[in-house]
mmCIF file of C-alpha atoms in Angstrom:
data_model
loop_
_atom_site.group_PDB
_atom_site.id
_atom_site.type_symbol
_atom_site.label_atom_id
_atom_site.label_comp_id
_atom_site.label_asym_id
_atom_site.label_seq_id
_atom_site.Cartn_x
_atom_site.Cartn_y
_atom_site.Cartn_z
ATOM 1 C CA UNK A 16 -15.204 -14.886 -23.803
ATOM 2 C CA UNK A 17 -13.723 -11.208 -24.183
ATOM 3 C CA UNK A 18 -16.712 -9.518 -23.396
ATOM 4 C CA UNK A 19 -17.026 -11.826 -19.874
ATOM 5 C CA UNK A 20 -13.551 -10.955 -18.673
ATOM 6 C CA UNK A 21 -13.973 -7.379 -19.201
ATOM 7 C CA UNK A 22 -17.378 -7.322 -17.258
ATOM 8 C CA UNK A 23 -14.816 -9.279 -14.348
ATOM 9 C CA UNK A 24 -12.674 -6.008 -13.967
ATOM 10 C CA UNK A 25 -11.667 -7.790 -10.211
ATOM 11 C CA UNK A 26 -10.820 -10.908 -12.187
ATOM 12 C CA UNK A 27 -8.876 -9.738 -15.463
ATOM 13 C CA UNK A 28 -7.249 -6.717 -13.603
ATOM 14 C CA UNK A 29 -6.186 -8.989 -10.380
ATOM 15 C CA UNK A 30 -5.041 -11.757 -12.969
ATOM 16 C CA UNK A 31 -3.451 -9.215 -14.969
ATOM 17 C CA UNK A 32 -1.133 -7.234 -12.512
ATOM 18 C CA UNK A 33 0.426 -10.734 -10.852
ATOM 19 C CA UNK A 34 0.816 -12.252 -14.371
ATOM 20 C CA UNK A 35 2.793 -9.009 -15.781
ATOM 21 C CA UNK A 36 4.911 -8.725 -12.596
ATOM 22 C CA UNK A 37 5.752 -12.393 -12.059
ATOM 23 C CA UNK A 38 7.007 -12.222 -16.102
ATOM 24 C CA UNK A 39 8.836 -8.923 -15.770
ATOM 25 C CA UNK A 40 10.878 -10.284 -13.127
ATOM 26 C CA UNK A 41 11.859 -13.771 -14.978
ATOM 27 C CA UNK A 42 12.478 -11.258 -17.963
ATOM 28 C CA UNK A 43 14.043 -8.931 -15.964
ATOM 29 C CA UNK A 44 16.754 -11.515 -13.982
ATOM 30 C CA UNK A 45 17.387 -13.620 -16.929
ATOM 31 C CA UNK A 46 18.761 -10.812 -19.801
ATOM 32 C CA UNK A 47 19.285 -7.824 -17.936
ATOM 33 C CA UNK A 48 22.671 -7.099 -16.027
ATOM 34 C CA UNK A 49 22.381 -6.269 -12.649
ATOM 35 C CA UNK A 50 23.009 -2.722 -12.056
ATOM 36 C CA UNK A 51 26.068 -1.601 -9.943
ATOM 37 C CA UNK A 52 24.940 0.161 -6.936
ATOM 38 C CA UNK A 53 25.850 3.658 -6.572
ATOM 39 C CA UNK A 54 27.005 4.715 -2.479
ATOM 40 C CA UNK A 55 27.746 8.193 -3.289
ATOM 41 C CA UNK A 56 25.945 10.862 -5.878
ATOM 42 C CA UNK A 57 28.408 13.147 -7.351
ATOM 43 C CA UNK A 58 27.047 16.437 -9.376
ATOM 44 C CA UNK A 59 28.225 18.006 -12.700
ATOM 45 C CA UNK A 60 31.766 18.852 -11.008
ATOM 46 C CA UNK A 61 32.407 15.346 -9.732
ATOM 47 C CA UNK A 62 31.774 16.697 -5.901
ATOM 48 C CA UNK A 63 29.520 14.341 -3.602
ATOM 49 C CA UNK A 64 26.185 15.716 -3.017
ATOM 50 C CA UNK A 65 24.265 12.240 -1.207
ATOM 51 C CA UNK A 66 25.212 9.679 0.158
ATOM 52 C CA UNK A 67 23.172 6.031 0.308
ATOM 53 C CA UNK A 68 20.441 5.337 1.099
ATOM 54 C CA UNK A 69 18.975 8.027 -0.892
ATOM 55 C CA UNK A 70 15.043 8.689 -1.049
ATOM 56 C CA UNK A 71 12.586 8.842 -3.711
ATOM 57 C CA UNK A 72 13.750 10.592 -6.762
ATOM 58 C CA UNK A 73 13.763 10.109 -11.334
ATOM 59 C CA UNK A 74 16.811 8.750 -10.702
ATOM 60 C CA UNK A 75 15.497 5.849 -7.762
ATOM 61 C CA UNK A 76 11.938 6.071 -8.382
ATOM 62 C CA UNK A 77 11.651 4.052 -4.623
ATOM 63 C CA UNK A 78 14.894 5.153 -2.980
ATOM 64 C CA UNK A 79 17.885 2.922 -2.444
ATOM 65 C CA UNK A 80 19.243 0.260 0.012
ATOM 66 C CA UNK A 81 22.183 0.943 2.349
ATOM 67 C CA UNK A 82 24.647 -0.338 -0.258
ATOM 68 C CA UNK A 83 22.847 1.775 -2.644
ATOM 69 C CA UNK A 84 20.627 -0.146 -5.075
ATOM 70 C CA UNK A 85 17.703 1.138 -6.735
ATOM 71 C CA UNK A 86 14.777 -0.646 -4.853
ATOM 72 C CA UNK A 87 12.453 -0.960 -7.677
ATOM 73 C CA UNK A 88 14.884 -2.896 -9.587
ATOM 74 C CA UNK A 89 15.195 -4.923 -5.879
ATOM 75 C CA UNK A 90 11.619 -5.356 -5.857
ATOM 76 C CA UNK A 91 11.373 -6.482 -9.141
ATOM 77 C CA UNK A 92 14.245 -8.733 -9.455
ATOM 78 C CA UNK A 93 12.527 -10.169 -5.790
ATOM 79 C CA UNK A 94 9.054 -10.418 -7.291
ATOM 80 C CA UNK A 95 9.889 -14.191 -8.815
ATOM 81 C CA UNK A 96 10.810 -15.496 -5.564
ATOM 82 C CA UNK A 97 7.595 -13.899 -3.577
ATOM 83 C CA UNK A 98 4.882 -14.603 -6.053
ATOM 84 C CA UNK A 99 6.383 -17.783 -7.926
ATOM 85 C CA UNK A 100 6.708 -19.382 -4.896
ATOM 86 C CA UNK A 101 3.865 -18.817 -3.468
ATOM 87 C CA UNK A 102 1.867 -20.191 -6.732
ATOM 88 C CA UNK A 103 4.189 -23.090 -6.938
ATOM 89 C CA UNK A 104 3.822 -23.981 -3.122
ATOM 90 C CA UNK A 105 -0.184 -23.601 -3.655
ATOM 91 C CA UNK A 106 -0.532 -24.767 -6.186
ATOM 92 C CA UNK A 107 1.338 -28.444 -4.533
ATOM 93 C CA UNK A 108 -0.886 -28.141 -1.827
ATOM 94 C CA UNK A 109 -3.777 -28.498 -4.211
ATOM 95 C CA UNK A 110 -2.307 -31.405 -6.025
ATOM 96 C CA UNK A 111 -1.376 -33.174 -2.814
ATOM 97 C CA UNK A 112 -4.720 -32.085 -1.083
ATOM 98 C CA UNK A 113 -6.955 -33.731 -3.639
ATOM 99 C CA UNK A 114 -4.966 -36.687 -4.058
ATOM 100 C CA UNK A 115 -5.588 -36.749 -0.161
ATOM 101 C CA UNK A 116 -9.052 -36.120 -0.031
ATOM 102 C CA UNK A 117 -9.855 -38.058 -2.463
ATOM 103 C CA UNK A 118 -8.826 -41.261 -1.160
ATOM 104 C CA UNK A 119 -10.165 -40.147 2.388
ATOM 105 C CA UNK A 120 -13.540 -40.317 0.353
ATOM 106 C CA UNK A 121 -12.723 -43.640 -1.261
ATOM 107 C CA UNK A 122 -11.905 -45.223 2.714
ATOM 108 C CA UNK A 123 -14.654 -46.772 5.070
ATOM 109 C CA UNK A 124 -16.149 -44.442 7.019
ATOM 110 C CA UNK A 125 -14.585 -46.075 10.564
ATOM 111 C CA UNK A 126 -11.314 -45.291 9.206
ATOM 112 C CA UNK A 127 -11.984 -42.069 7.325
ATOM 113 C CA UNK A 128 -13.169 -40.793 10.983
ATOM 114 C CA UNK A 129 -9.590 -41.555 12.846
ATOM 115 C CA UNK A 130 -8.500 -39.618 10.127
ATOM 116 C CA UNK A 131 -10.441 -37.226 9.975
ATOM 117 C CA UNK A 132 -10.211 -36.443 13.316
ATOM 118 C CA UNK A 133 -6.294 -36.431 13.435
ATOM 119 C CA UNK A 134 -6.505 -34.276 10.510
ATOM 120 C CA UNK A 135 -9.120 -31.509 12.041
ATOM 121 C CA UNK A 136 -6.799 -31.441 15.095
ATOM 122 C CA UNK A 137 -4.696 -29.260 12.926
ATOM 123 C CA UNK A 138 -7.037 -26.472 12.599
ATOM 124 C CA UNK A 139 -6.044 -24.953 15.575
ATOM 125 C CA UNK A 140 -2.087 -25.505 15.079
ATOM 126 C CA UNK A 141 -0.077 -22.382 14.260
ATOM 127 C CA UNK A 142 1.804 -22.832 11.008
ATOM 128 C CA UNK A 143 3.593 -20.287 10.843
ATOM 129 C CA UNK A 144 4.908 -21.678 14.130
ATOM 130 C CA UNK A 145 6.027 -24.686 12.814
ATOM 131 C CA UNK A 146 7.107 -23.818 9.794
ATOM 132 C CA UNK A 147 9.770 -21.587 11.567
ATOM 133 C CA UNK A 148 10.688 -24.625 13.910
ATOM 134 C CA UNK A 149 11.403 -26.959 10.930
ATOM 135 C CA UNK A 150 13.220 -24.785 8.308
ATOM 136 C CA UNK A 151 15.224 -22.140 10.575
ATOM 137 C CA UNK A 152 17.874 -24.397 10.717
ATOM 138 C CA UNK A 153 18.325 -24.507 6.646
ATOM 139 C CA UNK A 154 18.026 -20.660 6.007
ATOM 140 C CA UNK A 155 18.725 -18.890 9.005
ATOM 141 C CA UNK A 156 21.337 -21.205 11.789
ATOM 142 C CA UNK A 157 23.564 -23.090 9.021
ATOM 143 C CA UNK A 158 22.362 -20.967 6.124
ATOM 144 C CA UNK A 159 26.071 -21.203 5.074
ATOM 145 C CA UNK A 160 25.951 -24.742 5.140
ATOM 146 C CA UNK A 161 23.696 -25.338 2.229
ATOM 147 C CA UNK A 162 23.610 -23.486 -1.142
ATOM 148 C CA UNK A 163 20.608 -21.557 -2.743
ATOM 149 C CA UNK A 164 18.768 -24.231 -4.009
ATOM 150 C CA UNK A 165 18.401 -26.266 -0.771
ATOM 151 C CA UNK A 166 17.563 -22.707 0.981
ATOM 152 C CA UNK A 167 14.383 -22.552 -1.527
ATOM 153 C CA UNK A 168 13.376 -25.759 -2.100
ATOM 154 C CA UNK A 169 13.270 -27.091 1.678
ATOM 155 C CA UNK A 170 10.804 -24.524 2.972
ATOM 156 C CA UNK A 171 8.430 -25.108 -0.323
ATOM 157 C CA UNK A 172 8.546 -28.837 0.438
ATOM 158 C CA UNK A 173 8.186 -27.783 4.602
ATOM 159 C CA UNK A 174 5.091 -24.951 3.230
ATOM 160 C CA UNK A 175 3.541 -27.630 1.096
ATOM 161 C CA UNK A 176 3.237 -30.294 3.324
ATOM 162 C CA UNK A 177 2.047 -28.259 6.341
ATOM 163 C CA UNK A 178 -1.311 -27.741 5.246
ATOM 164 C CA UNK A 179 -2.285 -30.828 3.180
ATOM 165 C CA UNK A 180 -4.172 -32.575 6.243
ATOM 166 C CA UNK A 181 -6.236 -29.882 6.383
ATOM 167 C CA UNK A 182 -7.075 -29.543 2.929
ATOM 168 C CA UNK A 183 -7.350 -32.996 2.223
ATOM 169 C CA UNK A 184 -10.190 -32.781 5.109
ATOM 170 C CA UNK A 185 -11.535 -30.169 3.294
ATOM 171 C CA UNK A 186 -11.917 -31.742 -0.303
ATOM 172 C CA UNK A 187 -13.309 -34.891 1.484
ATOM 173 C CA UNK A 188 -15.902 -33.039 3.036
ATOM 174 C CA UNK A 189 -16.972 -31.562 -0.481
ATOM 175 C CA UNK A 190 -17.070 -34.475 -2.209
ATOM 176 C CA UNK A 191 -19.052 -36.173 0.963
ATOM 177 C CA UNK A 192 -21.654 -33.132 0.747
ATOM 178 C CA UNK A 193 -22.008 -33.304 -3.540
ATOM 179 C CA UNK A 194 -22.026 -37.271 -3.189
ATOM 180 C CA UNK A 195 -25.380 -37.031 -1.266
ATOM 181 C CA UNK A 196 -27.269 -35.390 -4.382
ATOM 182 C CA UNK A 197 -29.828 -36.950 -5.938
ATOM 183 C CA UNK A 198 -28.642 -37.764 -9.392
ATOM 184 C CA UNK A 199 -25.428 -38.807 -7.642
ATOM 185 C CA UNK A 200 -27.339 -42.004 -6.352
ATOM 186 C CA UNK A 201 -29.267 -42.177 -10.113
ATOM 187 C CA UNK A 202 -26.085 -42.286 -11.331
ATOM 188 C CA UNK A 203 -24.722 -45.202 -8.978
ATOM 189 C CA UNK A 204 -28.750 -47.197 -9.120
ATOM 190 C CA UNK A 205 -27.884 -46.716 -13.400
ATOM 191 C CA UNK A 206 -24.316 -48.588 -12.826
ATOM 192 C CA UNK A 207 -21.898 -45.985 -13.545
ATOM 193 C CA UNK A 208 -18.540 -46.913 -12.342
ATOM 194 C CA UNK A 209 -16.916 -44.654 -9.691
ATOM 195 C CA UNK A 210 -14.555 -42.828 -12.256
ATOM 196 C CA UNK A 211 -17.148 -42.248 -14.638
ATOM 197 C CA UNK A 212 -19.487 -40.625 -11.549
ATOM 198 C CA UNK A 213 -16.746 -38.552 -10.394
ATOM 199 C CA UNK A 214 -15.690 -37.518 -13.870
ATOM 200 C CA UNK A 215 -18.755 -36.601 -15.068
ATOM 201 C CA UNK A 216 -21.063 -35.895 -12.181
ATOM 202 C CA UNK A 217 -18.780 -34.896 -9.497
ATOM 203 C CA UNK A 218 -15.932 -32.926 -11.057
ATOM 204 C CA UNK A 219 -18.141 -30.532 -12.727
ATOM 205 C CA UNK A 220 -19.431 -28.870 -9.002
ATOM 206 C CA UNK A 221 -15.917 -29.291 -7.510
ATOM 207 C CA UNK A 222 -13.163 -27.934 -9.896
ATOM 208 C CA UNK A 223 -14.490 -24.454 -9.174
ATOM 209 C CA UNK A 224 -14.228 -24.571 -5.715
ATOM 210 C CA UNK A 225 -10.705 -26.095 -6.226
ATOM 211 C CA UNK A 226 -10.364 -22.887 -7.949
ATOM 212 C CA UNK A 227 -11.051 -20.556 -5.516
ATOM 213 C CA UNK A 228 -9.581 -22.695 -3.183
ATOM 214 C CA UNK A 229 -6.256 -22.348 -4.772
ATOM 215 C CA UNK A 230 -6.661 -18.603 -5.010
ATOM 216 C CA UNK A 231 -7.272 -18.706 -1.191
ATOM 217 C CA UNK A 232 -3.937 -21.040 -0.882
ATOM 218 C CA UNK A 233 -1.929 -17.797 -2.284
ATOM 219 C CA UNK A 234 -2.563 -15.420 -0.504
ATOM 220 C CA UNK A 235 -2.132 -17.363 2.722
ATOM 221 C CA UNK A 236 1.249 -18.309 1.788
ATOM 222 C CA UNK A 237 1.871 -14.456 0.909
ATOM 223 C CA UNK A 238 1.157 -13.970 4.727
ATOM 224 C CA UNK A 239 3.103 -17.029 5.698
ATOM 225 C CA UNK A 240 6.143 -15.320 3.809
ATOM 226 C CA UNK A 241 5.138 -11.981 5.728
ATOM 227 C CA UNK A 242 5.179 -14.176 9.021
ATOM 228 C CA UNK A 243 8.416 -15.554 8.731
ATOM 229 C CA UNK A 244 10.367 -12.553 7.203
ATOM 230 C CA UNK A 245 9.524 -10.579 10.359
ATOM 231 C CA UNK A 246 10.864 -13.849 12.404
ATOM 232 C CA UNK A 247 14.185 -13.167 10.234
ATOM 233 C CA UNK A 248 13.567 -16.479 8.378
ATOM 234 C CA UNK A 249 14.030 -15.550 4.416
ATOM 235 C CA UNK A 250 13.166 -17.824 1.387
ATOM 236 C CA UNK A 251 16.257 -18.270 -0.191
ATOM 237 C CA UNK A 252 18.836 -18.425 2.596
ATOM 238 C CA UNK A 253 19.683 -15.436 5.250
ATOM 239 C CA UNK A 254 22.912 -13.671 4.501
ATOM 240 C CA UNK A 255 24.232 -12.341 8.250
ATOM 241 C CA UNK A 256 26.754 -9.441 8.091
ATOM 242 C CA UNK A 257 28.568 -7.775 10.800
ATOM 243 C CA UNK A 258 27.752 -4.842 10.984
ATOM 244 C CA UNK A 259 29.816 -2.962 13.709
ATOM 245 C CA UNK A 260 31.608 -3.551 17.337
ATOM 246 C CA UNK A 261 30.519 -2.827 20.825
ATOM 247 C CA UNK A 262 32.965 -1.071 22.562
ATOM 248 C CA UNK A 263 32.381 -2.391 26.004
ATOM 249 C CA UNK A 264 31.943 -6.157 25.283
ATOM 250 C CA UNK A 265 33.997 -6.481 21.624
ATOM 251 C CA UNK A 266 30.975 -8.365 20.403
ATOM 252 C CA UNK A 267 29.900 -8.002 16.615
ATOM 253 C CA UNK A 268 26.539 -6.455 16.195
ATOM 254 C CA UNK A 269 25.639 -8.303 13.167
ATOM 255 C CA UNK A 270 22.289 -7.598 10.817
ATOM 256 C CA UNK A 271 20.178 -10.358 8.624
ATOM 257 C CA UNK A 272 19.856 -9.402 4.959
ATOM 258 C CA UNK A 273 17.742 -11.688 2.236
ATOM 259 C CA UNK A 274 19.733 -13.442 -0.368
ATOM 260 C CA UNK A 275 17.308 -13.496 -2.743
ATOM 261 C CA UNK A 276 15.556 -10.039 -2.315
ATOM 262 C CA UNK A 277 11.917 -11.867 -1.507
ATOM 263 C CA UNK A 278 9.485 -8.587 -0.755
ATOM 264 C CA UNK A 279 8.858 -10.481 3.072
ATOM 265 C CA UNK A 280 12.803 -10.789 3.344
ATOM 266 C CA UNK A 281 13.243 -6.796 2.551
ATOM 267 C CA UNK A 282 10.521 -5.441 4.771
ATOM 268 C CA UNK A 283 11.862 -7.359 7.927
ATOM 269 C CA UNK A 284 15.847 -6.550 7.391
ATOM 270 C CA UNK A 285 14.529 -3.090 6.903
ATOM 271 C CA UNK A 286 11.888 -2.256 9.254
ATOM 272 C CA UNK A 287 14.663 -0.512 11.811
ATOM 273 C CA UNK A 288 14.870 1.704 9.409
ATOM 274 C CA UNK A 289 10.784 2.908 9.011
ATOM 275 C CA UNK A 290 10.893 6.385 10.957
ATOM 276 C CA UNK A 291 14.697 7.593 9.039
ATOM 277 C CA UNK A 292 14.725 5.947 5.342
ATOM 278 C CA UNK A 293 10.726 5.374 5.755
ATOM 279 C CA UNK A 294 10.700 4.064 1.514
ATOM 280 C CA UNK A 295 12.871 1.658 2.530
ATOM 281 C CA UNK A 296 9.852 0.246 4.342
ATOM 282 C CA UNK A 297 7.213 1.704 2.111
ATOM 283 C CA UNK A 298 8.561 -0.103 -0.933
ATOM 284 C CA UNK A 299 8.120 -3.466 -0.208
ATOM 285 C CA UNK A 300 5.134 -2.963 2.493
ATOM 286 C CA UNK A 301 3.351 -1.001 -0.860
ATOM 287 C CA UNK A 302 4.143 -4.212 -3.236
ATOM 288 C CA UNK A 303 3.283 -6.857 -0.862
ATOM 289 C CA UNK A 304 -0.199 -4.838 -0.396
ATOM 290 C CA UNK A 305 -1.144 -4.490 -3.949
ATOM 291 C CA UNK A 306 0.213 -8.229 -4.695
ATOM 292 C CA UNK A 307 -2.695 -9.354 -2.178
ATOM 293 C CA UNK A 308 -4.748 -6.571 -2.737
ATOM 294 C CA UNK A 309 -4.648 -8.438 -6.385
ATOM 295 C CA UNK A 310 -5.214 -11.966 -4.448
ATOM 296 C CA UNK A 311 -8.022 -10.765 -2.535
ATOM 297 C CA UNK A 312 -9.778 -8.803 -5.780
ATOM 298 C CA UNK A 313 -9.504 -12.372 -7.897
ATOM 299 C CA UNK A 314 -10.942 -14.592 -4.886
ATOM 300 C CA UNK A 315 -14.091 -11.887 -4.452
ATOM 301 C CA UNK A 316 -14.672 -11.818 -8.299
ATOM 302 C CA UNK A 317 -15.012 -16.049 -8.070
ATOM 303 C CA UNK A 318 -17.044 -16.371 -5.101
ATOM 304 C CA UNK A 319 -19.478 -13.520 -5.809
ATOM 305 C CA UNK A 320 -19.918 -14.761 -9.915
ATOM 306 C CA UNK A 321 -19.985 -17.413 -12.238
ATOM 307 C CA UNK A 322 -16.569 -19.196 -12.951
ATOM 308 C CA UNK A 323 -15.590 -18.356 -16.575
ATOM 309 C CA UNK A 324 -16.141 -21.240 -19.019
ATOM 310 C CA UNK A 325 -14.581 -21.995 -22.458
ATOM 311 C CA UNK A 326 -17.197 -23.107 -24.411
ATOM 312 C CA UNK A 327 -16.137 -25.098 -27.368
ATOM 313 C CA UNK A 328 -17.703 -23.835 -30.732
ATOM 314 C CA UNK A 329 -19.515 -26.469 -32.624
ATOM 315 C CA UNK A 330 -19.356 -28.065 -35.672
ATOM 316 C CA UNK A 331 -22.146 -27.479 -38.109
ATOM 317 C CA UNK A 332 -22.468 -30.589 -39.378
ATOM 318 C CA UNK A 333 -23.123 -31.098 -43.379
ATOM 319 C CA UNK A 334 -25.739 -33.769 -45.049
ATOM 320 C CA UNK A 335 -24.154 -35.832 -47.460
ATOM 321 C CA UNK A 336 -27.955 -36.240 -49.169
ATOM 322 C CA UNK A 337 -28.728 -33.547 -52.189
ATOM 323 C CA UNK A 338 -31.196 -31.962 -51.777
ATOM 324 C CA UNK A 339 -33.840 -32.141 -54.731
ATOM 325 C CA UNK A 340 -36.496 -29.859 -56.489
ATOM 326 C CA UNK A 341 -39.785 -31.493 -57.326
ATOM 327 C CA UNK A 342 -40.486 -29.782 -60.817
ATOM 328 C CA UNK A 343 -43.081 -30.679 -62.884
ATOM 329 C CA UNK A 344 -40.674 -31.633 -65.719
ATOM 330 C CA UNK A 345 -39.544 -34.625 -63.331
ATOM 331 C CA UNK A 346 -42.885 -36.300 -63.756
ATOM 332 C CA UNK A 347 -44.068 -38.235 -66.449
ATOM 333 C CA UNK A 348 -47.244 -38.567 -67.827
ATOM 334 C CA UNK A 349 -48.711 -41.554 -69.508
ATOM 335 C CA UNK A 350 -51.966 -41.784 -71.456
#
């Protein structure tokens, strides 16, 4: 098993990298104390030599924000929310899905083509679309209204649902196309019962598609998030702060800021700022890259090899007879 993953460099490495990130930041948030943030640098004399944000240094290995927070610590402590979520939301689009698909291939035919049909319809939909239509309204116009958990769990439930149709389709058509094998019907002429031909003739050739599948289902709901953060819309609620005055009209010029420091969140509250504080931009543009760059390397390594599989060691089983030597003392001879 050790010597496969390390001939899967894409696989281990990919696996690796979101596994040690997503844990850092659950370690990270849960016993460490959040940092204060630091506005103004003052030297050995106590006189002010920077003010926030301030770039790339030991100090801020990233920079800092406008209020002066060290961005890797921002990126870290935002890591949870962007890759969690996005494993968590695919990973209830796969549960859903199959449950979906699977009775679509259970149906008549007649009816499995209405649905089908209504289903393949949203192919062509955009979700990111309506995915900002239905949860704006919880994290961005009455994100005061409704407290952090409500602003994270809505748009999972709103991200889940979206896309089972389409993946329910999907897992239907997979099971129609193994169903028409040949030991399939063998199996059926034999009399094996429905769950014992899906358990043990059908689930073997699907669960690694599911796999990749699921993979896939990542790293589109890293773009999703990508999608909506530039739309303002941030997981975890929208926090709006005025920002100044205009001086002809008296209106507040106010600026959207992520709540829960989601990579998507900081790259759209910050992108004004790419051609004077450009690693304020770099930062979270450079994590969301590798983070998919990580998705991509782990969906290549399954679709271009075999899936890895545990391979139980067996039991060397022991006869109970004794073994006996014929000697020629064992005989006896008689005259």
């Amino acid at each position: 098993m050790k010597k496969r993953l390390i001939q899967r460099p894409l696989l281990t490495g990919g696996t690796l990298f979101i596994f040690l990130l997503l844990l850092g930041s659950v370690l990270y948030s849960t016993f460490a104390d959040p940092a204060a943030p630091e506005k103004v640098l003052y030297d050995e004399n106590q006189n002010a030599i920077a003010l926030a944000p301030f770039p790339p240094s030991l100090k801020f290995p990233l920079g800092s924000d406008l209020d002066g927070n060290n961005f890797s610590l921002k990126l870290l402590e935002g890591a949870k929310y962007t890759i969690g979520l996005s494993i968590v939301i695919a990973f209830g689009r796969m549960v859903l899905s199959f449950l979906g698909g699977y009775l679509l291939f259970m149906l008549p035919s007649a009816f499995r083509k209405l649905l089908s049909g209504l289903a393949d319809a949203l192919h062509y939909a955009p979700v990111t679309i309506f995915t900002y239509i239905l949860i704006a309204p919880v994290v961005l116009t009455f994100s005061w209204s409704y407290d952090t958990v409500t602003k994270i769990v809505f748009p999972m439930l709103i991200l889940i649902f979206i896309s089972v149709p389409v993946l329910s389709l999907y897992i239907q058509n997979e099971l129609d196309l193994i169903s028409k094998k040949e030991f399939i019907e063998s199996a059926r002429v034999m009399g094996g019962s429905k769950f014992h031909i899906f358990k043990k003739h059908l689930a073997p050739f699907l669960n690694p598609k599911l796999l990749l599948l699921f993979v896939q289902q990542v790293g589109q709901v890293l773009i999703v998030f990508a999608h909506l953060g530039l739309l303002k819309v941030f997981i975890g609620g929208t926090d709006v702060r005025v920002m100044d005055y205009d001086m002809e009209t008296g209106e507040a010029i106010t600026a959207s800021f992520s709540m829960s420091n989601e990579w998507a969140g900081l790259i759209a509250q910050n992108f004004q700022y790419a051609t004077s504080f450009p690693w304020m931009i770099l930062a979270p543009v450079s994590a969301f890259a590798l983070t998919i760059l990580a998705v991509n390397c782990i969906v290549y390594d399954l679709t271009s090899s075999k899936p890895v599989k545990l391979r139980r060691k067996k039991k060397k089983k022991h006869s109970s007879t004794l073994k006996s030597t014929i000697r020629q003392e064992s005989f006896e001879f008689k005259s």
